[in-house]
C-alpha cells in the first residue's frame, strides 16, 4: 500500500514538474504558458499516425517503396521505444526508492526527476521523429487525402496547410 502511494506521488510530481528552462507563468514580457493540449491538437492536425496511413493506404495510393520506408521507420521507432521504456522504468524505480525513505534527499530526488524527464523527452522526440518521417514519405496529394479522411472520420472539415 505504501509503495502504491509513493508511486502515485511520484507520478503526480512528474505531471506537474516544468521542463528545465521553462519560464514560470507571468512576469514582465513573459509569453503565456503553452497549452499542451493545443500543441497536441496541432501535431495531430499536421502529422499522420501510422495507423491512419495503414488504414488509408489504398485510398491515398501508397506506393510499395513508401510502404517499405514507413515500415522501416516504424520498426526503428519500436526498437528505440522498447529500450526507452526499460530506461524509464528503471529511472522511475530509482525515484520511487528515493521518495520512499522517511527523509527524502531533495537534491538526489530532484536529480533523479531530471534523469526520468530526460528519458521521457527522448520518448516524445522519438515519436515526433517517427511522425515527421512518415509525413515526409508522403506526397502533398497523399497528405491532403489523409487530412480529408481524418476529418471525415472525426466528422469535421480538414484544416490544410501547404505541405
mmCIF file with all atom_site columns, C-alpha atoms in Angstrom:
data_model
loop_
_atom_site.group_PDB
_atom_site.id
_atom_site.type_symbol
_atom_site.label_atom_id
_atom_site.label_alt_id
_atom_site.label_comp_id
_atom_site.label_asym_id
_atom_site.label_entity_id
_atom_site.label_seq_id
_atom_site.pdbx_PDB_ins_code
_atom_site.Cartn_x
_atom_site.Cartn_y
_atom_site.Cartn_z
_atom_site.occupancy
_atom_site.B_iso_or_equiv
_atom_site.pdbx_formal_charge
_atom_site.auth_seq_id
_atom_site.auth_comp_id
_atom_site.auth_asym_id
_atom_site.auth_atom_id
_atom_site.pdbx_PDB_model_num
ATOM 1   C CA . UNK A 1 1   ? 0.000   0.000  0.000   1.00 0.00 ? 1   UNK A CA 1
ATOM 2   C CA . UNK A 1 2   ? 2.788   2.416  0.945   1.00 0.00 ? 2   UNK A CA 1
ATOM 3   C CA . UNK A 1 3   ? 4.621   1.625  -2.309  1.00 0.00 ? 3   UNK A CA 1
ATOM 4   C CA . UNK A 1 4   ? 1.495   2.337  -4.376  1.00 0.00 ? 4   UNK A CA 1
ATOM 5   C CA . UNK A 1 5   ? 1.084   5.678  -2.624  1.00 0.00 ? 5   UNK A CA 1
ATOM 6   C CA . UNK A 1 6   ? 4.712   6.547  -3.290  1.00 0.00 ? 6   UNK A CA 1
ATOM 7   C CA . UNK A 1 7   ? 4.366   5.704  -6.975  1.00 0.00 ? 7   UNK A CA 1
ATOM 8   C CA . UNK A 1 8   ? 1.213   7.815  -7.178  1.00 0.00 ? 8   UNK A CA 1
ATOM 9   C CA . UNK A 1 9   ? 3.047   10.739 -5.584  1.00 0.00 ? 9   UNK A CA 1
ATOM 10  C CA . UNK A 1 10  ? 5.991   10.298 -7.969  1.00 0.00 ? 10  UNK A CA 1
ATOM 11  C CA . UNK A 1 11  ? 3.676   10.344 -10.964 1.00 0.00 ? 11  UNK A CA 1
ATOM 12  C CA . UNK A 1 12  ? 1.865   13.401 -9.642  1.00 0.00 ? 12  UNK A CA 1
ATOM 13  C CA . UNK A 1 13  ? 5.192   15.164 -9.207  1.00 0.00 ? 13  UNK A CA 1
ATOM 14  C CA . UNK A 1 14  ? 6.198   14.315 -12.766 1.00 0.00 ? 14  UNK A CA 1
ATOM 15  C CA . UNK A 1 15  ? 2.883   15.553 -14.110 1.00 0.00 ? 15  UNK A CA 1
ATOM 16  C CA . UNK A 1 16  ? 3.366   18.963 -12.520 1.00 0.00 ? 16  UNK A CA 1
ATOM 17  C CA . UNK A 1 17  ? 7.113   19.480 -12.969 1.00 0.00 ? 17  UNK A CA 1
ATOM 18  C CA . UNK A 1 18  ? 8.122   22.065 -15.579 1.00 0.00 ? 18  UNK A CA 1
ATOM 19  C CA . UNK A 1 19  ? 10.681  21.164 -18.182 1.00 0.00 ? 19  UNK A CA 1
ATOM 20  C CA . UNK A 1 20  ? 14.145  22.557 -17.453 1.00 0.00 ? 20  UNK A CA 1
ATOM 21  C CA . UNK A 1 21  ? 14.419  26.104 -18.776 1.00 0.00 ? 21  UNK A CA 1
ATOM 22  C CA . UNK A 1 22  ? 10.655  26.590 -18.990 1.00 0.00 ? 22  UNK A CA 1
ATOM 23  C CA . UNK A 1 23  ? 9.647   30.010 -17.731 1.00 0.00 ? 23  UNK A CA 1
ATOM 24  C CA . UNK A 1 24  ? 7.100   30.264 -14.941 1.00 0.00 ? 24  UNK A CA 1
ATOM 25  C CA . UNK A 1 25  ? 3.757   31.785 -15.877 1.00 0.00 ? 25  UNK A CA 1
ATOM 26  C CA . UNK A 1 26  ? 3.547   35.586 -15.749 1.00 0.00 ? 26  UNK A CA 1
ATOM 27  C CA . UNK A 1 27  ? 6.402   38.009 -15.348 1.00 0.00 ? 27  UNK A CA 1
ATOM 28  C CA . UNK A 1 28  ? 7.323   41.052 -17.397 1.00 0.00 ? 28  UNK A CA 1
ATOM 29  C CA . UNK A 1 29  ? 7.191   40.301 -21.086 1.00 0.00 ? 29  UNK A CA 1
ATOM 30  C CA . UNK A 1 30  ? 6.720   36.581 -20.483 1.00 0.00 ? 30  UNK A CA 1
ATOM 31  C CA . UNK A 1 31  ? 4.589   34.828 -23.094 1.00 0.00 ? 31  UNK A CA 1
ATOM 32  C CA . UNK A 1 32  ? 1.551   32.989 -21.799 1.00 0.00 ? 32  UNK A CA 1
ATOM 33  C CA . UNK A 1 33  ? 2.279   29.372 -20.855 1.00 0.00 ? 33  UNK A CA 1
ATOM 34  C CA . UNK A 1 34  ? 1.981   26.914 -23.733 1.00 0.00 ? 34  UNK A CA 1
ATOM 35  C CA . UNK A 1 35  ? -1.171  24.867 -23.746 1.00 0.00 ? 35  UNK A CA 1
ATOM 36  C CA . UNK A 1 36  ? -0.038  21.231 -24.084 1.00 0.00 ? 36  UNK A CA 1
ATOM 37  C CA . UNK A 1 37  ? -3.464  20.272 -25.439 1.00 0.00 ? 37  UNK A CA 1
ATOM 38  C CA . UNK A 1 38  ? -3.216  22.914 -28.185 1.00 0.00 ? 38  UNK A CA 1
ATOM 39  C CA . UNK A 1 39  ? 0.222   21.633 -29.129 1.00 0.00 ? 39  UNK A CA 1
ATOM 40  C CA . UNK A 1 40  ? -1.072  18.048 -29.282 1.00 0.00 ? 40  UNK A CA 1
ATOM 41  C CA . UNK A 1 41  ? -4.027  19.208 -31.415 1.00 0.00 ? 41  UNK A CA 1
ATOM 42  C CA . UNK A 1 42  ? -1.684  20.991 -33.828 1.00 0.00 ? 42  UNK A CA 1
ATOM 43  C CA . UNK A 1 43  ? 0.562   17.942 -34.102 1.00 0.00 ? 43  UNK A CA 1
ATOM 44  C CA . UNK A 1 44  ? -2.449  15.725 -34.618 1.00 0.00 ? 44  UNK A CA 1
ATOM 45  C CA . UNK A 1 45  ? -3.704  18.032 -37.362 1.00 0.00 ? 45  UNK A CA 1
ATOM 46  C CA . UNK A 1 46  ? -0.371  18.452 -39.139 1.00 0.00 ? 46  UNK A CA 1
ATOM 47  C CA . UNK A 1 47  ? 1.082   14.951 -38.853 1.00 0.00 ? 47  UNK A CA 1
ATOM 48  C CA . UNK A 1 48  ? -0.251  11.491 -39.660 1.00 0.00 ? 48  UNK A CA 1
ATOM 49  C CA . UNK A 1 49  ? -0.134  8.494  -37.311 1.00 0.00 ? 49  UNK A CA 1
ATOM 50  C CA . UNK A 1 50  ? 0.956   5.173  -38.808 1.00 0.00 ? 50  UNK A CA 1
ATOM 51  C CA . UNK A 1 51  ? -2.485  3.656  -38.198 1.00 0.00 ? 51  UNK A CA 1
ATOM 52  C CA . UNK A 1 52  ? -4.166  6.276  -40.385 1.00 0.00 ? 52  UNK A CA 1
ATOM 53  C CA . UNK A 1 53  ? -1.665  5.747  -43.193 1.00 0.00 ? 53  UNK A CA 1
ATOM 54  C CA . UNK A 1 54  ? -2.156  1.968  -42.978 1.00 0.00 ? 54  UNK A CA 1
ATOM 55  C CA . UNK A 1 55  ? -5.949  2.279  -42.994 1.00 0.00 ? 55  UNK A CA 1
ATOM 56  C CA . UNK A 1 56  ? -5.928  4.655  -45.949 1.00 0.00 ? 56  UNK A CA 1
ATOM 57  C CA . UNK A 1 57  ? -3.042  3.173  -47.955 1.00 0.00 ? 57  UNK A CA 1
ATOM 58  C CA . UNK A 1 58  ? -5.227  2.219  -50.925 1.00 0.00 ? 58  UNK A CA 1
ATOM 59  C CA . UNK A 1 59  ? -7.246  5.442  -50.871 1.00 0.00 ? 59  UNK A CA 1
ATOM 60  C CA . UNK A 1 60  ? -4.081  7.576  -50.951 1.00 0.00 ? 60  UNK A CA 1
ATOM 61  C CA . UNK A 1 61  ? -2.274  5.396  -53.485 1.00 0.00 ? 61  UNK A CA 1
ATOM 62  C CA . UNK A 1 62  ? 0.629   4.483  -51.228 1.00 0.00 ? 62  UNK A CA 1
ATOM 63  C CA . UNK A 1 63  ? 3.471   3.118  -53.339 1.00 0.00 ? 63  UNK A CA 1
ATOM 64  C CA . UNK A 1 64  ? 5.407   -0.020 -52.299 1.00 0.00 ? 64  UNK A CA 1
ATOM 65  C CA . UNK A 1 65  ? 8.612   1.970  -51.708 1.00 0.00 ? 65  UNK A CA 1
ATOM 66  C CA . UNK A 1 66  ? 6.708   4.375  -49.455 1.00 0.00 ? 66  UNK A CA 1
ATOM 67  C CA . UNK A 1 67  ? 5.264   1.455  -47.523 1.00 0.00 ? 67  UNK A CA 1
ATOM 68  C CA . UNK A 1 68  ? 8.743   -0.043 -47.139 1.00 0.00 ? 68  UNK A CA 1
ATOM 69  C CA . UNK A 1 69  ? 10.143  3.282  -45.920 1.00 0.00 ? 69  UNK A CA 1
ATOM 70  C CA . UNK A 1 70  ? 7.306   3.819  -43.435 1.00 0.00 ? 70  UNK A CA 1
ATOM 71  C CA . UNK A 1 71  ? 7.536   0.231  -42.186 1.00 0.00 ? 71  UNK A CA 1
ATOM 72  C CA . UNK A 1 72  ? 11.281  0.700  -41.619 1.00 0.00 ? 72  UNK A CA 1
ATOM 73  C CA . UNK A 1 73  ? 10.854  3.898  -39.576 1.00 0.00 ? 73  UNK A CA 1
ATOM 74  C CA . UNK A 1 74  ? 8.081   2.277  -37.520 1.00 0.00 ? 74  UNK A CA 1
ATOM 75  C CA . UNK A 1 75  ? 10.315  -0.710 -36.759 1.00 0.00 ? 75  UNK A CA 1
ATOM 76  C CA . UNK A 1 76  ? 13.187  1.621  -35.771 1.00 0.00 ? 76  UNK A CA 1
ATOM 77  C CA . UNK A 1 77  ? 10.828  3.599  -33.543 1.00 0.00 ? 77  UNK A CA 1
ATOM 78  C CA . UNK A 1 78  ? 9.504   0.459  -31.841 1.00 0.00 ? 78  UNK A CA 1
ATOM 79  C CA . UNK A 1 79  ? 13.016  -0.776 -31.133 1.00 0.00 ? 79  UNK A CA 1
ATOM 80  C CA . UNK A 1 80  ? 14.049  2.584  -29.694 1.00 0.00 ? 80  UNK A CA 1
ATOM 81  C CA . UNK A 1 81  ? 10.820  2.884  -27.710 1.00 0.00 ? 81  UNK A CA 1
ATOM 82  C CA . UNK A 1 82  ? 11.316  -0.516 -26.104 1.00 0.00 ? 82  UNK A CA 1
ATOM 83  C CA . UNK A 1 83  ? 14.775  0.499  -24.905 1.00 0.00 ? 83  UNK A CA 1
ATOM 84  C CA . UNK A 1 84  ? 13.462  3.835  -23.629 1.00 0.00 ? 84  UNK A CA 1
ATOM 85  C CA . UNK A 1 85  ? 10.616  2.115  -21.777 1.00 0.00 ? 85  UNK A CA 1
ATOM 86  C CA . UNK A 1 86  ? 13.142  -0.048 -19.953 1.00 0.00 ? 86  UNK A CA 1
ATOM 87  C CA . UNK A 1 87  ? 15.177  3.048  -19.079 1.00 0.00 ? 87  UNK A CA 1
ATOM 88  C CA . UNK A 1 88  ? 12.098  4.935  -17.933 1.00 0.00 ? 88  UNK A CA 1
ATOM 89  C CA . UNK A 1 89  ? 11.024  2.073  -15.702 1.00 0.00 ? 89  UNK A CA 1
ATOM 90  C CA . UNK A 1 90  ? 14.498  1.902  -14.153 1.00 0.00 ? 90  UNK A CA 1
ATOM 91  C CA . UNK A 1 91  ? 14.653  5.660  -13.545 1.00 0.00 ? 91  UNK A CA 1
ATOM 92  C CA . UNK A 1 92  ? 11.118  5.619  -12.133 1.00 0.00 ? 92  UNK A CA 1
ATOM 93  C CA . UNK A 1 93  ? 12.014  2.825  -9.709  1.00 0.00 ? 93  UNK A CA 1
ATOM 94  C CA . UNK A 1 94  ? 15.065  4.784  -8.565  1.00 0.00 ? 94  UNK A CA 1
ATOM 95  C CA . UNK A 1 95  ? 12.884  7.828  -7.923  1.00 0.00 ? 95  UNK A CA 1
ATOM 96  C CA . UNK A 1 96  ? 10.356  5.724  -6.019  1.00 0.00 ? 96  UNK A CA 1
ATOM 97  C CA . UNK A 1 97  ? 13.119  4.337  -3.823  1.00 0.00 ? 97  UNK A CA 1
ATOM 98  C CA . UNK A 1 98  ? 14.354  7.854  -3.037  1.00 0.00 ? 98  UNK A CA 1
ATOM 99  C CA . UNK A 1 99  ? 10.850  9.085  -2.202  1.00 0.00 ? 99  UNK A CA 1
ATOM 100 C CA . UNK A 1 100 ? 10.050  6.007  -0.112  1.00 0.00 ? 100 UNK A CA 1
ATOM 101 C CA . UNK A 1 101 ? 12.598  6.936  2.569   1.00 0.00 ? 101 UNK A CA 1
ATOM 102 C CA . UNK A 1 102 ? 11.476  8.544  5.836   1.00 0.00 ? 102 UNK A CA 1
ATOM 103 C CA . UNK A 1 103 ? 13.576  11.598 4.984   1.00 0.00 ? 103 UNK A CA 1
ATOM 104 C CA . UNK A 1 104 ? 13.925  12.391 1.300   1.00 0.00 ? 104 UNK A CA 1
ATOM 105 C CA . UNK A 1 105 ? 17.256  13.647 -0.008  1.00 0.00 ? 105 UNK A CA 1
ATOM 106 C CA . UNK A 1 106 ? 15.837  16.528 -2.002  1.00 0.00 ? 106 UNK A CA 1
ATOM 107 C CA . UNK A 1 107 ? 18.891  17.055 -4.190  1.00 0.00 ? 107 UNK A CA 1
ATOM 108 C CA . UNK A 1 108 ? 19.067  13.368 -5.083  1.00 0.00 ? 108 UNK A CA 1
ATOM 109 C CA . UNK A 1 109 ? 15.307  13.181 -5.752  1.00 0.00 ? 109 UNK A CA 1
ATOM 110 C CA . UNK A 1 110 ? 15.380  16.229 -7.999  1.00 0.00 ? 110 UNK A CA 1
ATOM 111 C CA . UNK A 1 111 ? 18.415  14.917 -9.845  1.00 0.00 ? 111 UNK A CA 1
ATOM 112 C CA . UNK A 1 112 ? 16.561  11.644 -10.362 1.00 0.00 ? 112 UNK A CA 1
ATOM 113 C CA . UNK A 1 113 ? 13.481  13.502 -11.636 1.00 0.00 ? 113 UNK A CA 1
ATOM 114 C CA . UNK A 1 114 ? 15.750  15.200 -14.175 1.00 0.00 ? 114 UNK A CA 1
ATOM 115 C CA . UNK A 1 115 ? 17.001  11.798 -15.346 1.00 0.00 ? 115 UNK A CA 1
ATOM 116 C CA . UNK A 1 116 ? 13.458  10.492 -15.637 1.00 0.00 ? 116 UNK A CA 1
ATOM 117 C CA . UNK A 1 117 ? 12.305  13.588 -17.527 1.00 0.00 ? 117 UNK A CA 1
ATOM 118 C CA . UNK A 1 118 ? 15.266  13.268 -19.896 1.00 0.00 ? 118 UNK A CA 1
ATOM 119 C CA . UNK A 1 119 ? 14.132  9.757  -20.842 1.00 0.00 ? 119 UNK A CA 1
ATOM 120 C CA . UNK A 1 120 ? 10.549  10.986 -21.211 1.00 0.00 ? 120 UNK A CA 1
ATOM 121 C CA . UNK A 1 121 ? 11.806  13.740 -23.510 1.00 0.00 ? 121 UNK A CA 1
ATOM 122 C CA . UNK A 1 122 ? 13.573  11.153 -25.643 1.00 0.00 ? 122 UNK A CA 1
ATOM 123 C CA . UNK A 1 123 ? 10.338  9.152  -25.933 1.00 0.00 ? 123 UNK A CA 1
ATOM 124 C CA . UNK A 1 124 ? 8.485   12.240 -27.145 1.00 0.00 ? 124 UNK A CA 1
ATOM 125 C CA . UNK A 1 125 ? 11.302  13.166 -29.504 1.00 0.00 ? 125 UNK A CA 1
ATOM 126 C CA . UNK A 1 126 ? 11.370  9.653  -30.980 1.00 0.00 ? 126 UNK A CA 1
ATOM 127 C CA . UNK A 1 127 ? 7.609   9.757  -31.506 1.00 0.00 ? 127 UNK A CA 1
ATOM 128 C CA . UNK A 1 128 ? 7.768   13.145 -33.200 1.00 0.00 ? 128 UNK A CA 1
ATOM 129 C CA . UNK A 1 129 ? 10.643  11.932 -35.374 1.00 0.00 ? 129 UNK A CA 1
ATOM 130 C CA . UNK A 1 130 ? 8.515   8.974  -36.475 1.00 0.00 ? 130 UNK A CA 1
ATOM 131 C CA . UNK A 1 131 ? 5.580   11.197 -37.388 1.00 0.00 ? 131 UNK A CA 1
ATOM 132 C CA . UNK A 1 132 ? 7.783   13.637 -39.318 1.00 0.00 ? 132 UNK A CA 1
ATOM 133 C CA . UNK A 1 133 ? 9.449   10.813 -41.255 1.00 0.00 ? 133 UNK A CA 1
ATOM 134 C CA . UNK A 1 134 ? 6.040   9.388  -42.141 1.00 0.00 ? 134 UNK A CA 1
ATOM 135 C CA . UNK A 1 135 ? 4.812   12.777 -43.365 1.00 0.00 ? 135 UNK A CA 1
ATOM 136 C CA . UNK A 1 136 ? 7.988   13.307 -45.372 1.00 0.00 ? 136 UNK A CA 1
ATOM 137 C CA . UNK A 1 137 ? 7.439   9.928  -47.064 1.00 0.00 ? 137 UNK A CA 1
ATOM 138 C CA . UNK A 1 138 ? 4.074   11.094 -48.398 1.00 0.00 ? 138 UNK A CA 1
ATOM 139 C CA . UNK A 1 139 ? 3.350   13.300 -51.384 1.00 0.00 ? 139 UNK A CA 1
ATOM 140 C CA . UNK A 1 140 ? 1.422   16.546 -50.971 1.00 0.00 ? 140 UNK A CA 1
ATOM 141 C CA . UNK A 1 141 ? -1.625  14.925 -52.606 1.00 0.00 ? 141 UNK A CA 1
ATOM 142 C CA . UNK A 1 142 ? -1.439  11.951 -50.232 1.00 0.00 ? 142 UNK A CA 1
ATOM 143 C CA . UNK A 1 143 ? -1.255  14.324 -47.271 1.00 0.00 ? 143 UNK A CA 1
ATOM 144 C CA . UNK A 1 144 ? -4.369  16.162 -48.461 1.00 0.00 ? 144 UNK A CA 1
ATOM 145 C CA . UNK A 1 145 ? -6.230  12.863 -48.868 1.00 0.00 ? 145 UNK A CA 1
ATOM 146 C CA . UNK A 1 146 ? -5.188  11.725 -45.377 1.00 0.00 ? 146 UNK A CA 1
ATOM 147 C CA . UNK A 1 147 ? -6.285  15.032 -43.851 1.00 0.00 ? 147 UNK A CA 1
ATOM 148 C CA . UNK A 1 148 ? -9.632  14.671 -45.587 1.00 0.00 ? 148 UNK A CA 1
ATOM 149 C CA . UNK A 1 149 ? -10.034 11.054 -44.435 1.00 0.00 ? 149 UNK A CA 1
ATOM 150 C CA . UNK A 1 150 ? -9.180  12.033 -40.860 1.00 0.00 ? 150 UNK A CA 1
ATOM 151 C CA . UNK A 1 151 ? -11.644 14.935 -40.951 1.00 0.00 ? 151 UNK A CA 1
ATOM 152 C CA . UNK A 1 152 ? -14.382 12.713 -42.356 1.00 0.00 ? 152 UNK A CA 1
ATOM 153 C CA . UNK A 1 153 ? -13.764 10.141 -39.622 1.00 0.00 ? 153 UNK A CA 1
ATOM 154 C CA . UNK A 1 154 ? -13.911 12.896 -36.972 1.00 0.00 ? 154 UNK A CA 1
ATOM 155 C CA . UNK A 1 155 ? -16.999 14.446 -38.541 1.00 0.00 ? 155 UNK A CA 1
ATOM 156 C CA . UNK A 1 156 ? -15.357 17.757 -39.398 1.00 0.00 ? 156 UNK A CA 1
ATOM 157 C CA . UNK A 1 157 ? -13.657 19.509 -42.233 1.00 0.00 ? 157 UNK A CA 1
ATOM 158 C CA . UNK A 1 158 ? -9.884  19.334 -42.669 1.00 0.00 ? 158 UNK A CA 1
ATOM 159 C CA . UNK A 1 159 ? -7.675  22.320 -41.968 1.00 0.00 ? 159 UNK A CA 1
ATOM 160 C CA . UNK A 1 160 ? -4.995  22.036 -44.552 1.00 0.00 ? 160 UNK A CA 1
ATOM 161 C CA . UNK A 1 161 ? -1.674  23.782 -44.588 1.00 0.00 ? 161 UNK A CA 1
ATOM 162 C CA . UNK A 1 162 ? 0.520   23.745 -47.615 1.00 0.00 ? 162 UNK A CA 1
ATOM 163 C CA . UNK A 1 163 ? 2.781   20.712 -47.234 1.00 0.00 ? 163 UNK A CA 1
#
